[in-house]
Amino acid sequence: MDPSGGCPHAANARLLARGAVAPVVLPGEMEGMAVLGHDALREFLAHPDVAKDARHFTALREGRIPRGWPLMTFATVRGMTTADGEDHRRLRSLVSRAFTARRVEELRPRIEQLTISLLDDLDHAAASGGGVADLRRHFALPLPMGVISELLGVEDRYRDRLHHLSNQVVATDIGPQQAVAANRELVAVLGEIAAAKAERPGDDLTSALIAARDEEGDRLGEQELIGTLVLMIIAGHETTLNLITNAVRALCAHRDQLELVRKGEAGWGDVVEETLRWDAPVSYFPFRYPVRDLTVDGIVIPKGTPVLAGYSAAGRDPAVHGADADRFDVTRPRRTDAVRHLSLGYGAHFCLGAPLARLEAGVALERLFTRFPGLELAVPENELSRHSSFVGNSVRSLPVRPRP
Ligand code: HEM
């Protein structure tokens, strides 16, 4: 895996042509595997002999993972994403009620309002930047960051710092000292926010988690409280940020597809789903570990191996999405289970924030292209530089001309 990230699709196609499961070298010359084929990934994600708890990570247990390993937080953060069975259900249930389709739909007016004010900001940024503004910075980032911060009760003044730190945590090319420092500071900032909430509880998720920690009956430990906040902040904004950025980039580069939406032949929800499939915001997700030697698509994955879920590859698997899997097509059939993308996960760890991500991205795209129908990229698409991560998949910035 290239720690500096880059566009994953050419390498994915080469790997997929060889098979649905591939051995990979992780940072620090660590041996791992990736599951890339759609059917193999679906089977693997729901397999009863596959765990997420890092106790099953052989190299970690044997002390072979150095301090400051760039993927350490993914493996060891204490929260639902590294828990199995009853522990997983307990941790997930503490926040899941806030993310049901009904509760999320109640957020629509607030999301619309925030979107409208961010479009004003984008317009102002372009006016003072010679007609060009970075859509990622001024629109795609503050929308999901604003929403998840409001849900968690995080004040405005913390947001830039939290984004900077979470961005370092998801970067795969970060040095060991920087990785340790970013993790430590993220934990410290969230600890400070939690301590303030314990003093003055509010009507927010952080206060609800603190109440669970303070109840009798071990519903939530201190490390799990902070781990859950880390997870919610990172998962709640880095991903949707990539989705909105990737969707705008795709529509600008495929104006015929934008036209189909304008003519009512496809909806904004179709754009969201096709972007998730075609340019998955989460490219390779760390980690799962087979609890015994496991054969997937004819390849043995040894017990305790760290395995990446290859969402960006599965989204373009021609065996499932057809010979034109590389084509961005908002009218593509996607309703049956056999062809539904896996980019929000599958099985017990299916994305908790899926309804929220879909709502935010749908509102963002509709409002953006309604207000700026002539919006276009300000630089050629192939000159956009990519994120330095193989976990997240997007570009670093998206300079656009927001034209009415
Ligand atoms: C486009 C946006 C998003 C994408 C592409 C995405 C993708 C994913 C994927 C692929 C997983 C499964 C990871 C795995 O175990 O392999 C996941 C899990 C998760 N997502 Fe999302 N996500 C998005 C938005 C969100 C948002 C907005 C939130 C929070 C509000 C969120 C919270 C979570 C959480 C907490 C989990 C862990 C669930 C568990 O382990 O039970 N995600 N997401």
mmCIF file of N, CA and C in Angstrom, residues 26-74:
data_model
loop_
_atom_site.group_PDB
_atom_site.id
_atom_site.type_symbol
_atom_site.label_atom_id
_atom_site.label_comp_id
_atom_site.label_asym_id
_atom_site.label_seq_id
_atom_site.Cartn_x
_atom_site.Cartn_y
_atom_site.Cartn_z
ATOM 1 N N LEU A 26 1.921 -3.271 4.385
ATOM 2 C CA LEU A 26 1.440 -2.088 5.099
ATOM 3 C C LEU A 26 2.636 -1.236 5.507
ATOM 4 N N PRO A 27 2.412 0.033 5.922
ATOM 5 C CA PRO A 27 3.546 0.841 6.396
ATOM 6 C C PRO A 27 4.364 0.062 7.428
ATOM 7 N N GLY A 28 5.656 0.323 7.456
ATOM 8 C CA GLY A 28 6.538 -0.380 8.396
ATOM 9 C C GLY A 28 6.815 -1.806 7.943
ATOM 10 N N GLU A 29 6.641 -2.068 6.629
ATOM 11 C CA GLU A 29 6.920 -3.404 6.065
ATOM 12 C C GLU A 29 6.114 -4.508 6.744
ATOM 13 N N MET A 30 4.950 -4.155 7.222
ATOM 14 C CA MET A 30 4.084 -5.120 7.901
ATOM 15 C C MET A 30 3.257 -5.888 6.867
ATOM 16 N N GLU A 31 3.202 -7.207 7.030
ATOM 17 C CA GLU A 31 2.416 -8.000 6.070
ATOM 18 C C GLU A 31 0.938 -7.934 6.393
ATOM 19 N N GLY A 32 0.141 -7.741 5.358
ATOM 20 C CA GLY A 32 -1.309 -7.721 5.543
ATOM 21 C C GLY A 32 -1.991 -8.285 4.317
ATOM 22 N N MET A 33 -3.285 -8.199 4.290
ATOM 23 C CA MET A 33 -4.050 -8.638 3.114
ATOM 24 C C MET A 33 -5.122 -7.590 2.846
ATOM 25 N N ALA A 34 -5.624 -7.592 1.605
ATOM 26 C CA ALA A 34 -6.758 -6.719 1.278
ATOM 27 C C ALA A 34 -7.800 -7.556 0.549
ATOM 28 N N VAL A 35 -9.056 -7.335 0.884
ATOM 29 C CA VAL A 35 -10.145 -7.998 0.159
ATOM 30 C C VAL A 35 -10.756 -6.948 -0.753
ATOM 31 N N LEU A 36 -10.711 -7.226 -2.057
ATOM 32 C CA LEU A 36 -11.042 -6.200 -3.053
ATOM 33 C C LEU A 36 -12.258 -6.510 -3.897
ATOM 34 N N GLY A 37 -12.523 -7.783 -4.118
ATOM 35 C CA GLY A 37 -13.656 -8.149 -4.976
ATOM 36 C C GLY A 37 -14.958 -7.933 -4.222
ATOM 37 N N HIS A 38 -15.992 -7.494 -4.926
ATOM 38 C CA HIS A 38 -17.264 -7.165 -4.272
ATOM 39 C C HIS A 38 -17.844 -8.354 -3.497
ATOM 40 N N ASP A 39 -17.980 -9.498 -4.173
ATOM 41 C CA ASP A 39 -18.614 -10.651 -3.506
ATOM 42 C C ASP A 39 -17.761 -11.163 -2.351
ATOM 43 N N ALA A 40 -16.439 -11.199 -2.578
ATOM 44 C CA ALA A 40 -15.541 -11.672 -1.519
ATOM 45 C C ALA A 40 -15.593 -10.730 -0.323
ATOM 46 N N LEU A 41 -15.672 -9.425 -0.590
ATOM 47 C CA LEU A 41 -15.692 -8.448 0.504
ATOM 48 C C LEU A 41 -16.988 -8.582 1.306
ATOM 49 N N ARG A 42 -18.091 -8.771 0.598
ATOM 50 C CA ARG A 42 -19.366 -8.906 1.311
ATOM 51 C C ARG A 42 -19.343 -10.145 2.213
ATOM 52 N N GLU A 43 -18.803 -11.222 1.680
ATOM 53 C CA GLU A 43 -18.713 -12.460 2.473
ATOM 54 C C GLU A 43 -17.800 -12.246 3.687
ATOM 55 N N PHE A 44 -16.671 -11.589 3.444
ATOM 56 C CA PHE A 44 -15.683 -11.389 4.510
ATOM 57 C C PHE A 44 -16.224 -10.480 5.621
ATOM 58 N N LEU A 45 -16.917 -9.396 5.214
ATOM 59 C CA LEU A 45 -17.419 -8.428 6.211
ATOM 60 C C LEU A 45 -18.448 -9.055 7.148
ATOM 61 N N ALA A 46 -19.171 -10.063 6.652
ATOM 62 C CA ALA A 46 -20.233 -10.655 7.479
ATOM 63 C C ALA A 46 -19.808 -12.002 8.061
ATOM 64 N N HIS A 47 -18.530 -12.375 7.893
ATOM 65 C CA HIS A 47 -18.100 -13.716 8.295
ATOM 66 C C HIS A 47 -18.022 -13.845 9.824
ATOM 67 N N PRO A 48 -18.610 -14.905 10.389
ATOM 68 C CA PRO A 48 -18.582 -15.041 11.858
ATOM 69 C C PRO A 48 -17.172 -15.266 12.423
ATOM 70 N N ASP A 49 -16.209 -15.696 11.603
ATOM 71 C CA ASP A 49 -14.856 -15.939 12.110
ATOM 72 C C ASP A 49 -13.896 -14.785 11.800
ATOM 73 N N VAL A 50 -14.465 -13.610 11.613
ATOM 74 C CA VAL A 50 -13.644 -12.420 11.374
ATOM 75 C C VAL A 50 -13.933 -11.427 12.492
ATOM 76 N N ALA A 51 -12.852 -10.955 13.150
ATOM 77 C CA ALA A 51 -13.021 -10.065 14.316
ATOM 78 C C ALA A 51 -12.468 -8.679 14.030
ATOM 79 N N LYS A 52 -12.871 -7.715 14.858
ATOM 80 C CA LYS A 52 -12.338 -6.354 14.752
ATOM 81 C C LYS A 52 -11.507 -5.961 15.978
ATOM 82 N N ASP A 53 -11.627 -6.720 17.027
ATOM 83 C CA ASP A 53 -10.896 -6.414 18.257
ATOM 84 C C ASP A 53 -9.406 -6.713 18.046
ATOM 85 N N ALA A 54 -8.539 -5.710 18.360
ATOM 86 C CA ALA A 54 -7.106 -5.844 18.086
ATOM 87 C C ALA A 54 -6.426 -6.928 18.922
ATOM 88 N N ARG A 55 -7.159 -7.535 19.878
ATOM 89 C CA ARG A 55 -6.581 -8.685 20.599
ATOM 90 C C ARG A 55 -6.259 -9.818 19.626
ATOM 91 N N HIS A 56 -6.952 -9.793 18.461
ATOM 92 C CA HIS A 56 -6.728 -10.860 17.467
ATOM 93 C C HIS A 56 -5.617 -10.508 16.476
ATOM 94 N N PHE A 57 -4.983 -9.352 16.620
ATOM 95 C CA PHE A 57 -3.939 -8.870 15.702
ATOM 96 C C PHE A 57 -2.609 -9.462 16.200
ATOM 97 N N THR A 58 -2.152 -10.518 15.529
ATOM 98 C CA THR A 58 -1.008 -11.278 16.036
ATOM 99 C C THR A 58 0.235 -10.401 16.228
ATOM 100 N N ALA A 59 0.596 -9.606 15.218
ATOM 101 C CA ALA A 59 1.833 -8.805 15.309
ATOM 102 C C ALA A 59 1.763 -7.801 16.457
ATOM 103 N N LEU A 60 0.581 -7.267 16.722
ATOM 104 C CA LEU A 60 0.433 -6.311 17.822
ATOM 105 C C LEU A 60 0.599 -7.031 19.159
ATOM 106 N N ARG A 61 -0.053 -8.190 19.250
ATOM 107 C CA ARG A 61 0.023 -8.975 20.497
ATOM 108 C C ARG A 61 1.459 -9.392 20.787
ATOM 109 N N GLU A 62 2.204 -9.660 19.718
ATOM 110 C CA GLU A 62 3.595 -10.112 19.914
ATOM 111 C C GLU A 62 4.573 -8.941 20.032
ATOM 112 N N GLY A 63 4.049 -7.715 20.088
ATOM 113 C CA GLY A 63 4.905 -6.542 20.297
ATOM 114 C C GLY A 63 5.734 -6.173 19.079
ATOM 115 N N ARG A 64 5.292 -6.548 17.880
ATOM 116 C CA ARG A 64 6.073 -6.241 16.677
ATOM 117 C C ARG A 64 5.633 -4.947 15.984
ATOM 118 N N ILE A 65 4.654 -4.241 16.588
ATOM 119 C CA ILE A 65 4.202 -2.982 15.972
ATOM 120 C C ILE A 65 4.864 -1.824 16.718
ATOM 121 N N PRO A 66 5.649 -1.006 16.009
ATOM 122 C CA PRO A 66 6.365 0.072 16.699
ATOM 123 C C PRO A 66 5.426 1.191 17.156
ATOM 124 N N ARG A 67 5.845 1.901 18.189
ATOM 125 C CA ARG A 67 5.114 3.078 18.642
ATOM 126 C C ARG A 67 5.075 4.089 17.495
ATOM 127 N N GLY A 68 3.955 4.754 17.328
ATOM 128 C CA GLY A 68 3.867 5.752 16.266
ATOM 129 C C GLY A 68 3.586 5.143 14.896
ATOM 130 N N TRP A 69 3.259 3.861 14.854
ATOM 131 C CA TRP A 69 2.851 3.246 13.579
ATOM 132 C C TRP A 69 1.643 4.021 13.048
ATOM 133 N N PRO A 70 1.670 4.450 11.767
ATOM 134 C CA PRO A 70 0.621 5.375 11.312
ATOM 135 C C PRO A 70 -0.812 4.832 11.427
ATOM 136 N N LEU A 71 -0.981 3.512 11.449
ATOM 137 C CA LEU A 71 -2.349 2.973 11.494
ATOM 138 C C LEU A 71 -2.769 2.544 12.894
ATOM 139 N N MET A 72 -1.944 2.911 13.887
ATOM 140 C CA MET A 72 -2.193 2.433 15.251
ATOM 141 C C MET A 72 -3.574 2.834 15.777
ATOM 142 N N THR A 73 -3.969 4.095 15.541
ATOM 143 C CA THR A 73 -5.252 4.544 16.093
ATOM 144 C C THR A 73 -6.399 3.699 15.557
ATOM 145 N N PHE A 74 -6.340 3.367 14.269
ATOM 146 C CA PHE A 74 -7.421 2.542 13.699
ATOM 147 C C PHE A 74 -7.528 1.201 14.419
#
